[in-house]
Each structure stands twice: as structure tokens, then as C-alpha cells.
Amino acid sequence: MKTKIAGCVAAGLCLLALAWVFFPVSVEADHQTFMPLTADEFAQVRAEAIDAEASLRLKGIELIAGDPASHSIQFDCKGVPVLTLINGPIVLSVLTMVDADQRAPDVVSFRGRLYPRLKESWEQPIKDPIPTRPNVIEAFVLKHREGIDIAADCSSTL
């Protein structure tokens, strides 16, 4: 009888471990596309982002800009992506993560200053429903398995 109970407990723990490893989670983003920027134009955007990072760093926002030849930049709020710009050969993709306006309003302001210079792409991605915030279970898994704390707030100085 004890071996049956131990076997059931072991099987339950294995199932729980599998659920932990394979539970699907994601951080949703609003995806907008624009005509690609020239290398010089993107270098200028990159330089502006680097200049803005000095004040943003005080709020826990980090810029991942790569080397000068990089075609992408990303702003992270305490390790959580907030805004990603990818300047591809066909389109410039702007990915704004859910709740970015609340968690990192200064980054959204940077994006807003950028928009007037961009020309909307003729082919917009198929719009999904409005991005939703992960539920409690997804937030728990993101935080403890993936190390992404979606509650990270970079709206005020540290």
C-alpha cells in the first residue's frame, strides 16, 4: 500500500514538473510596421536612444543597442522587454509590450517622438485582439521560471 502511495506521489510530482517545464507563456506586444530606415537614419535613432538612456537608467531602464552595425535596439525595464525596434530589409518593426505605457512611460514617450519620422508600411501585420496582460498563473511562471517580472515598474526614479 505504501509503495502505491509513493508511486502515485512520484507520478504526480513528475506531472507537475512536466507542467512547469512545458507550460506555455508569452509576453504579448503590439506590433506595428513601418517602411525601413536607411542605415544612417537608424544610426541616428540608435544615437538618440543611447542619449536617452542616461536619464532612463535612473529609472531601471536599460538599452540593448548592440554594436553600431546592429539592426535592432531594445529597451528593458528591470530585465523585462518594453520596446523593441527591428530595422529589417523590408520593414521596420516596432514591438511595444503590454502595459509599457504604465511600466515605462518615458520609453513610450521616446517611441512617440520617433513616430512622426516613420512612414507606415503598406502591409500591416494581421491585428490580433488587443494584447492582454498575462494571467496570474502565467505571471507566476514568467517570474519564477523565465525570470521575467512583468510587474517591474520603471515609471519613477529608483
Short mmCIF file of C-alpha atoms in Angstrom, two decimals:
data_model
loop_
_atom_site.label_atom_id
_atom_site.label_comp_id
_atom_site.label_asym_id
_atom_site.label_seq_id
_atom_site.Cartn_x
_atom_site.Cartn_y
_atom_site.Cartn_z
CA MET A 1 0.00 0.00 0.00
CA LYS A 2 2.83 2.40 0.88
CA THR A 3 4.51 1.69 -2.46
CA LYS A 4 1.31 2.54 -4.33
CA ILE A 5 1.05 5.86 -2.49
CA ALA A 6 4.73 6.58 -3.08
CA GLY A 7 4.30 5.71 -6.78
CA CYS A 8 1.28 8.00 -7.07
CA VAL A 9 3.13 10.82 -5.33
CA ALA A 10 6.16 10.32 -7.62
CA ALA A 11 3.93 10.27 -10.72
CA GLY A 12 2.15 13.41 -9.53
CA LEU A 13 5.47 15.18 -8.96
CA CYS A 14 6.65 14.15 -12.44
CA LEU A 15 3.45 15.50 -13.98
CA LEU A 16 3.84 18.72 -12.02
CA ALA A 17 7.46 19.04 -13.19
CA LEU A 18 6.42 18.47 -16.80
CA ALA A 19 3.67 21.06 -16.48
CA TRP A 20 6.20 23.52 -15.03
CA VAL A 21 8.67 22.96 -17.86
CA PHE A 22 6.18 22.95 -20.73
CA PHE A 23 3.55 25.44 -19.54
CA PRO A 24 3.25 27.96 -22.41
CA VAL A 25 3.69 31.61 -21.53
CA SER A 26 4.46 34.73 -23.50
CA VAL A 27 4.68 38.46 -23.14
CA GLU A 28 2.35 39.99 -25.70
CA ALA A 29 3.21 43.04 -27.74
CA ASP A 30 1.56 45.49 -30.06
CA HIS A 31 3.30 45.04 -33.43
CA GLN A 32 3.43 47.94 -35.86
CA THR A 33 5.37 48.04 -39.12
CA PHE A 34 6.85 50.98 -40.99
CA MET A 35 8.99 51.44 -44.06
CA PRO A 36 12.60 50.50 -43.22
CA LEU A 37 15.03 53.25 -42.29
CA THR A 38 18.30 53.78 -44.10
CA ALA A 39 21.45 52.79 -42.24
CA ASP A 40 22.15 56.47 -41.47
CA GLU A 41 18.59 57.09 -40.23
CA PHE A 42 18.68 54.03 -37.97
CA ALA A 43 22.12 55.07 -36.69
CA GLN A 44 20.57 58.41 -35.74
CA VAL A 45 17.67 56.68 -33.91
CA ARG A 46 20.23 54.44 -32.15
CA ALA A 47 22.27 57.51 -31.11
CA GLU A 48 19.12 59.21 -29.76
CA ALA A 49 18.27 56.07 -27.80
CA ILE A 50 21.77 55.96 -26.33
CA ASP A 51 21.47 59.63 -25.34
CA ALA A 52 18.07 58.98 -23.73
CA GLU A 53 19.41 56.00 -21.80
CA ALA A 54 21.39 58.22 -19.40
CA SER A 55 18.22 59.55 -17.79
CA LEU A 56 16.27 56.32 -18.25
CA ARG A 57 18.89 54.25 -16.43
CA LEU A 58 17.99 56.11 -13.21
CA LYS A 59 14.52 54.55 -13.51
CA GLY A 60 15.80 51.00 -14.06
CA ILE A 61 15.56 51.06 -17.85
CA GLU A 62 18.39 49.52 -19.84
CA LEU A 63 19.06 49.95 -23.53
CA ILE A 64 20.36 46.99 -25.50
CA ALA A 65 21.73 48.61 -28.65
CA GLY A 66 24.35 46.14 -29.80
CA ASP A 67 27.20 47.34 -31.98
CA PRO A 68 26.85 50.30 -34.38
CA ALA A 69 26.05 47.95 -37.29
CA SER A 70 23.17 46.33 -35.38
CA HIS A 71 19.72 46.47 -36.92
CA SER A 72 17.81 46.41 -33.64
CA ILE A 73 17.55 48.15 -30.30
CA GLN A 74 15.57 47.17 -27.23
CA PHE A 75 14.60 48.93 -24.02
CA ASP A 76 14.22 46.71 -20.95
CA CYS A 77 12.54 47.69 -17.68
CA LYS A 78 14.42 45.78 -14.97
CA GLY A 79 15.13 42.95 -17.40
CA VAL A 80 11.67 42.88 -18.97
CA PRO A 81 11.39 43.97 -22.61
CA VAL A 82 9.33 47.13 -23.08
CA LEU A 83 10.10 48.37 -26.59
CA THR A 84 11.92 46.68 -29.45
CA LEU A 85 12.80 48.25 -32.80
CA ILE A 86 13.97 45.93 -35.59
CA ASN A 87 15.06 47.61 -38.82
CA GLY A 88 14.78 44.81 -41.36
CA PRO A 89 15.33 44.96 -45.11
CA ILE A 90 11.57 45.05 -45.81
CA VAL A 91 10.04 46.70 -42.75
CA LEU A 92 10.87 48.44 -39.52
CA SER A 93 9.05 46.55 -36.77
CA VAL A 94 8.08 48.34 -33.58
CA LEU A 95 7.06 45.99 -30.77
CA THR A 96 5.58 47.66 -27.70
CA MET A 97 4.96 45.24 -24.85
CA VAL A 98 1.69 45.15 -22.95
CA ASP A 99 1.42 47.79 -20.18
CA ALA A 100 4.53 49.63 -21.44
CA ASP A 101 2.71 52.95 -21.07
CA GLN A 102 2.24 52.29 -17.35
CA ARG A 103 5.50 50.48 -16.57
CA ALA A 104 7.86 52.70 -18.60
CA PRO A 105 6.13 55.88 -19.82
CA ASP A 106 9.45 57.52 -20.72
CA VAL A 107 10.19 54.76 -23.22
CA VAL A 108 6.73 55.14 -24.74
CA SER A 109 7.43 58.89 -24.94
CA PHE A 110 10.67 58.10 -26.84
CA ARG A 111 8.64 55.96 -29.24
CA GLY A 112 6.14 58.80 -29.65
CA ARG A 113 8.91 61.21 -30.64
CA LEU A 114 10.08 58.68 -33.20
CA TYR A 115 6.71 58.04 -34.89
CA PRO A 116 6.44 61.32 -36.87
CA ARG A 117 9.61 60.39 -38.77
CA LEU A 118 8.33 56.97 -39.78
CA LYS A 119 6.31 56.10 -42.87
CA GLU A 120 3.70 53.43 -42.27
CA SER A 121 4.31 50.22 -44.15
CA TRP A 122 1.86 49.30 -46.90
CA GLU A 123 1.48 45.89 -45.29
CA GLN A 124 0.48 45.92 -41.65
CA PRO A 125 0.57 42.65 -39.73
CA ILE A 126 -2.75 40.98 -39.12
CA LYS A 127 -4.05 42.54 -35.95
CA ASP A 128 -4.63 40.19 -33.11
CA PRO A 129 -7.03 41.17 -30.39
CA ILE A 130 -5.67 43.86 -28.12
CA PRO A 131 -2.65 42.42 -26.29
CA THR A 132 -3.65 41.22 -22.86
CA ARG A 133 -1.72 41.09 -19.67
CA PRO A 134 -0.71 37.55 -18.63
CA ASN A 135 -3.00 35.98 -16.04
CA VAL A 136 -1.84 35.14 -12.50
CA ILE A 137 -0.51 31.67 -13.39
CA GLU A 138 1.34 32.96 -16.47
CA ALA A 139 2.81 35.84 -14.46
CA PHE A 140 3.98 33.40 -11.77
CA VAL A 141 5.61 31.10 -14.35
CA LEU A 142 7.19 34.03 -16.21
CA LYS A 143 8.67 35.36 -12.98
CA HIS A 144 9.90 32.13 -11.42
CA ARG A 145 10.76 30.04 -14.48
CA GLU A 146 11.78 32.64 -17.06
CA GLY A 147 13.00 35.36 -14.69
CA ILE A 148 10.67 37.96 -16.24
CA ASP A 149 8.81 40.02 -13.66
CA ILE A 150 6.00 41.65 -15.63
CA ALA A 151 5.15 43.75 -12.59
CA ALA A 152 8.50 45.56 -12.91
CA ASP A 153 7.81 49.29 -12.80
CA CYS A 154 10.19 51.86 -14.27
CA SER A 155 7.90 54.86 -14.10
CA SER A 156 9.78 56.61 -11.31
CA THR A 157 13.39 57.13 -10.22
CA LEU A 158 14.92 54.29 -8.20
#
